[in-house]
Coordinates of C-alpha atoms and ligand atoms in Angstrom, one line a residue:
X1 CA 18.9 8.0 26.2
X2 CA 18.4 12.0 26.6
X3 CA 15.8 12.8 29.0
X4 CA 13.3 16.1 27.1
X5 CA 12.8 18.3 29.9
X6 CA 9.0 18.9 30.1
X7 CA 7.1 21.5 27.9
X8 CA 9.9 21.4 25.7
X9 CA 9.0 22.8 22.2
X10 CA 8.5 20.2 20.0
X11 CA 11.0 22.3 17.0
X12 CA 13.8 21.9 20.0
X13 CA 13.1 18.3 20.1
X14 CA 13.3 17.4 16.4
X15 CA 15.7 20.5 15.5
X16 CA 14.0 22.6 12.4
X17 CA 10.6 24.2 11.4
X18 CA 9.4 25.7 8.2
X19 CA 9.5 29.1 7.7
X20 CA 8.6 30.4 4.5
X21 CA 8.9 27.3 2.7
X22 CA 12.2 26.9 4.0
X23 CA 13.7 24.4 6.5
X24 CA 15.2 26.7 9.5
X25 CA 17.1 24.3 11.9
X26 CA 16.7 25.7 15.8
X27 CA 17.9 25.0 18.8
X28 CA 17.5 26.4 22.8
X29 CA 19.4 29.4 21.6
X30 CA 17.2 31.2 19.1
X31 CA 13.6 31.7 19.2
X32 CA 11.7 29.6 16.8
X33 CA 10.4 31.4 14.1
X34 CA 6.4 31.9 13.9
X35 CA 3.8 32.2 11.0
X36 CA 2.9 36.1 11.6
X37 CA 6.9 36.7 10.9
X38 CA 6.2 35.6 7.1
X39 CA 3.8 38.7 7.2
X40 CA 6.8 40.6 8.0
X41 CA 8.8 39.2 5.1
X42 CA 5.8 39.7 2.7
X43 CA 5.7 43.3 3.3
X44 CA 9.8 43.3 3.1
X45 CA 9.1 41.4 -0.3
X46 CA 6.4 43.7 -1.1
X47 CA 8.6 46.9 -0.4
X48 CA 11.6 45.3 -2.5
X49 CA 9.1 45.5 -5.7
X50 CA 8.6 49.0 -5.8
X51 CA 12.0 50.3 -5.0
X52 CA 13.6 48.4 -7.4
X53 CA 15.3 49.0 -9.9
X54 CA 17.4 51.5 -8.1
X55 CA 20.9 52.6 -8.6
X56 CA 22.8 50.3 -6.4
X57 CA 21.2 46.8 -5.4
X58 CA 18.9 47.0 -2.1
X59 CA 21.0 46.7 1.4
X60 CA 19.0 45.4 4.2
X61 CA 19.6 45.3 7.5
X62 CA 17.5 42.5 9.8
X63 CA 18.3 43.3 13.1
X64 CA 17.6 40.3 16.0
X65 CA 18.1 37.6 13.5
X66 CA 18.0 34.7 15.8
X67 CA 18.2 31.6 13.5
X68 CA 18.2 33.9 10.6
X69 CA 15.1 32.6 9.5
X70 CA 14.1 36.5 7.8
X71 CA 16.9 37.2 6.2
X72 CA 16.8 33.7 4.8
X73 CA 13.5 33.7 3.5
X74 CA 14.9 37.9 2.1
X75 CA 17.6 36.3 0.5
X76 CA 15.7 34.1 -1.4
X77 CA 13.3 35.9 -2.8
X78 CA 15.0 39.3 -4.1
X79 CA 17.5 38.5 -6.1
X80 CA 20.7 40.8 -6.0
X81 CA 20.3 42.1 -2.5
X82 CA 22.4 42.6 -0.3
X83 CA 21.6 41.4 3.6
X84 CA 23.1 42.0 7.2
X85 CA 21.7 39.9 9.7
X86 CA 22.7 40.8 13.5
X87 CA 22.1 39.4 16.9
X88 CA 23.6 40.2 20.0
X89 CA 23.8 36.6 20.8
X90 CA 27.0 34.9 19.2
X91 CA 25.2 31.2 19.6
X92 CA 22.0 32.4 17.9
X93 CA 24.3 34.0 14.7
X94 CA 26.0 30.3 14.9
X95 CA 22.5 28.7 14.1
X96 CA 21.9 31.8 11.6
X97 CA 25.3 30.7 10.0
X98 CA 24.4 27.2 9.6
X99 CA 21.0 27.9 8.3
X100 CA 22.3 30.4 5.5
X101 CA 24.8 27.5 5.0
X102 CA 22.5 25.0 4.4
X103 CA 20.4 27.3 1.8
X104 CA 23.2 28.2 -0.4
X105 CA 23.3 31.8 1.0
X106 CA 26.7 32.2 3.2
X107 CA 28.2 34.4 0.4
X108 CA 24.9 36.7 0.3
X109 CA 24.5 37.2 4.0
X110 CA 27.0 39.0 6.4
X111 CA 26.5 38.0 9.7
X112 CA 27.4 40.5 12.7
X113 CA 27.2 40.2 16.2
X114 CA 26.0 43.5 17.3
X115 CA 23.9 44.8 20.4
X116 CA 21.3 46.0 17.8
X117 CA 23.5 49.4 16.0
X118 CA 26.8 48.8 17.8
X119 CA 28.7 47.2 15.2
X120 CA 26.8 48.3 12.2
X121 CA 28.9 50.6 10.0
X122 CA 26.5 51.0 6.6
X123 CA 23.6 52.4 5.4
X124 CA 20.5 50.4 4.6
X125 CA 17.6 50.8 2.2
X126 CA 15.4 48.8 4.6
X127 CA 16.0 47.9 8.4
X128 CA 13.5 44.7 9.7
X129 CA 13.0 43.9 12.8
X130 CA 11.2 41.1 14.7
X131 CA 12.5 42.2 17.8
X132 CA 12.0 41.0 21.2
X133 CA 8.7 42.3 22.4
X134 CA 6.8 41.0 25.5
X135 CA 6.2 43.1 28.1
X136 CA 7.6 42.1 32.0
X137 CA 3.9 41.3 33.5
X138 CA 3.1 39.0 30.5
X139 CA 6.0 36.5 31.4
X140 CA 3.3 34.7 34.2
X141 CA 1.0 34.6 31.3
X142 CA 2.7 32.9 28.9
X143 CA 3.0 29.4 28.0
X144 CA 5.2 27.3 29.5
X145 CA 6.8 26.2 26.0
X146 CA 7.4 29.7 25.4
X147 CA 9.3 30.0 28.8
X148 CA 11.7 27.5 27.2
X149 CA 13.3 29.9 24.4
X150 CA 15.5 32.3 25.3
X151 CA 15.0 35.3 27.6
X152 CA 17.1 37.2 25.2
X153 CA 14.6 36.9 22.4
X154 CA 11.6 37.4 24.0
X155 CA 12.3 40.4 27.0
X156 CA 11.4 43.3 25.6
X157 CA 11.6 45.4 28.9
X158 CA 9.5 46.6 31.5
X159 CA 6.2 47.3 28.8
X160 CA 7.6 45.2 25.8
X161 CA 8.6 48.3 24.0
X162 CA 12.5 48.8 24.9
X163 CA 13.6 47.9 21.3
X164 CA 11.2 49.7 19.2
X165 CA 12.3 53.0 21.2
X166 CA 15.8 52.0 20.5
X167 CA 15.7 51.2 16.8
X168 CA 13.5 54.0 16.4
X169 CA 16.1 56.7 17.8
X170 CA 19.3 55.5 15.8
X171 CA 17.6 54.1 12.5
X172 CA 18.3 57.4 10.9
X173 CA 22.0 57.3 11.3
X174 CA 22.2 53.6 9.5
X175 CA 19.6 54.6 6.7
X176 CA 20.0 55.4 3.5
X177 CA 17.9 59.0 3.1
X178 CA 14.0 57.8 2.7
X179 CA 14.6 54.2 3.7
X180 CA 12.3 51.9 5.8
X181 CA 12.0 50.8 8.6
X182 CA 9.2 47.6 9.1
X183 CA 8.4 45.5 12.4
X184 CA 6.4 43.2 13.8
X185 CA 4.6 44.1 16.8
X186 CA 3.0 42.4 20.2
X187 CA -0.5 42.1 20.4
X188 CA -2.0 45.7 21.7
X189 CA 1.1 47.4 21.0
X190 CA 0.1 49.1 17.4
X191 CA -0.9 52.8 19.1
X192 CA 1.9 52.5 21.4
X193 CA 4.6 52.0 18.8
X194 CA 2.7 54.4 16.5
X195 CA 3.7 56.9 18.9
X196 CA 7.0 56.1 19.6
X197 CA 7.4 56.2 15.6
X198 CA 5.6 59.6 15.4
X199 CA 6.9 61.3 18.0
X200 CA 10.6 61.1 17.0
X201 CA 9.8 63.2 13.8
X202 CA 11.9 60.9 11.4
X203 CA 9.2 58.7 10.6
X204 CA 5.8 58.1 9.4
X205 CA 3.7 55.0 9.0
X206 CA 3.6 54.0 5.6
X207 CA 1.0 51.2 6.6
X208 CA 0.1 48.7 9.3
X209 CA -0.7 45.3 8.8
X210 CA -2.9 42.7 10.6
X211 CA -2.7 39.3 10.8
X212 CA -4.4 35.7 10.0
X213 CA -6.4 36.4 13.7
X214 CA -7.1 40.2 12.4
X215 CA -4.4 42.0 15.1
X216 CA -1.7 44.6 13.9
X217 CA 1.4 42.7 13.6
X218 CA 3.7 44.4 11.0
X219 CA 4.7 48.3 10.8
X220 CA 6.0 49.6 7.6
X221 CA 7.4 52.9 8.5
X222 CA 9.2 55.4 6.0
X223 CA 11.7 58.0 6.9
X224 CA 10.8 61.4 6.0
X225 CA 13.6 63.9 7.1
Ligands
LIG1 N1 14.3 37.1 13.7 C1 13.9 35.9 14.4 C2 12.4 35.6 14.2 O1 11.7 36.5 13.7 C3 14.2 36.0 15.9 C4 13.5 37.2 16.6 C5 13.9 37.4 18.0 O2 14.9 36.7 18.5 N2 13.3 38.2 18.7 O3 11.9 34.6 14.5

């Protein structure tokens, strides 16, 4: 019999979670998806609503997919989009693959292995992103079952912020003019990231959301020139 190493999540040990409504199977490589991340897909959902109808059918871009549990859950609920899910990680995009698989969705999501923009060619309507985001001195602090997903998912640099900064600085060359960008943020980080988003000049906060445990935890953003 397998020995479980201790304080190993218990969605490792049985190999899915829900997300959504939907079954999202996960493994050691991908981060396991958490309740606040449907707040990021309701505000993606909610966004969907009023710019549609359009011209051309909405092109969304969900950048660290992991187990592609948001585009997934995107996928399903507006119909005629079109989605690109990337992760730097080719074993995580393996589980995304699956999962799409599963749902019925391999045809309606492209898959890319990308360190966030370097492989992305198009333009996007929307660009979401539940990026990695704890900072380095929060590592001791964290729970031992958290220590057990990947580093990859979780590091986001010295103050947590590396990949907001990044996203932030080359969104405008993959959006489509007045597209979106919307994350989910770290607990404390919502002046921090307002800042990075203002001070670039490309962007403005369209609205921040908080969660079930009243903290900010999703930035819609909207790109003004
Ligand atoms: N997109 C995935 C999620 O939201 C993975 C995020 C990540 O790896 N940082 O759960």
């Amino acid at each position: 019999m397998k020995t479980i190493e201790p304080f190993t999540p218990i969605q490792y040990i049985i190999g899915h979670t829900e997300f959504c409504g939907f079954d999202i199977a996960v493994n050691k490589d991908v981060l396991i998806p958490r309740p606040e991340t449907e707040l990021l897909v309701q505000a993606v959902l909610d966004l969907s609503y009023t710019l549609q109808p359009t011209s051309h059918n909405l092109n969304i871009l969900d950048l660290c997919t992991g187990s592609g549990n948001i585009a997934i859950a995107l996928t399903k609920g507006i119909s005629d989009c079109r989605i690109v899910a990337s992760d730097i990680s080719q074993d995580a995009l393996e589980v995304a693959r699956s999962n799409a698989g599963r749902h019925g969705l391999s045809y309606r999501i492209e898959f890319i292995q990308s360190d966030l923009f370097l492989n992305i060619k198009d333009k996007f309507d929307i660009i979401v992103s539940n990026p990695p985001y704890i900072a380095q001195f929060e590592f001791e602090t964290l729970q031992k079952e958290v220590l057990k997903e990947p580093i990859l998912a979780l590091d986001g640099g010295e103050d947590g912020l590396d990949f907001y900064r990044k996203i932030v600085r080359s969104a405008p060359d993959h959006l489509r003019p007045g597209g979106h960008i919307l994350f989910e943020l770290g607990f404390g980080q919502a002046s921090e990231i307002q800042k990075i988003i203002e001070a670039g000049g490309h962007f403005k906060i369209a609205e921040i959301r908080k969660d079930f445990n009243d903290i900010d935890r999703v930035v819609i953003t909207k790109w003004i020139n």
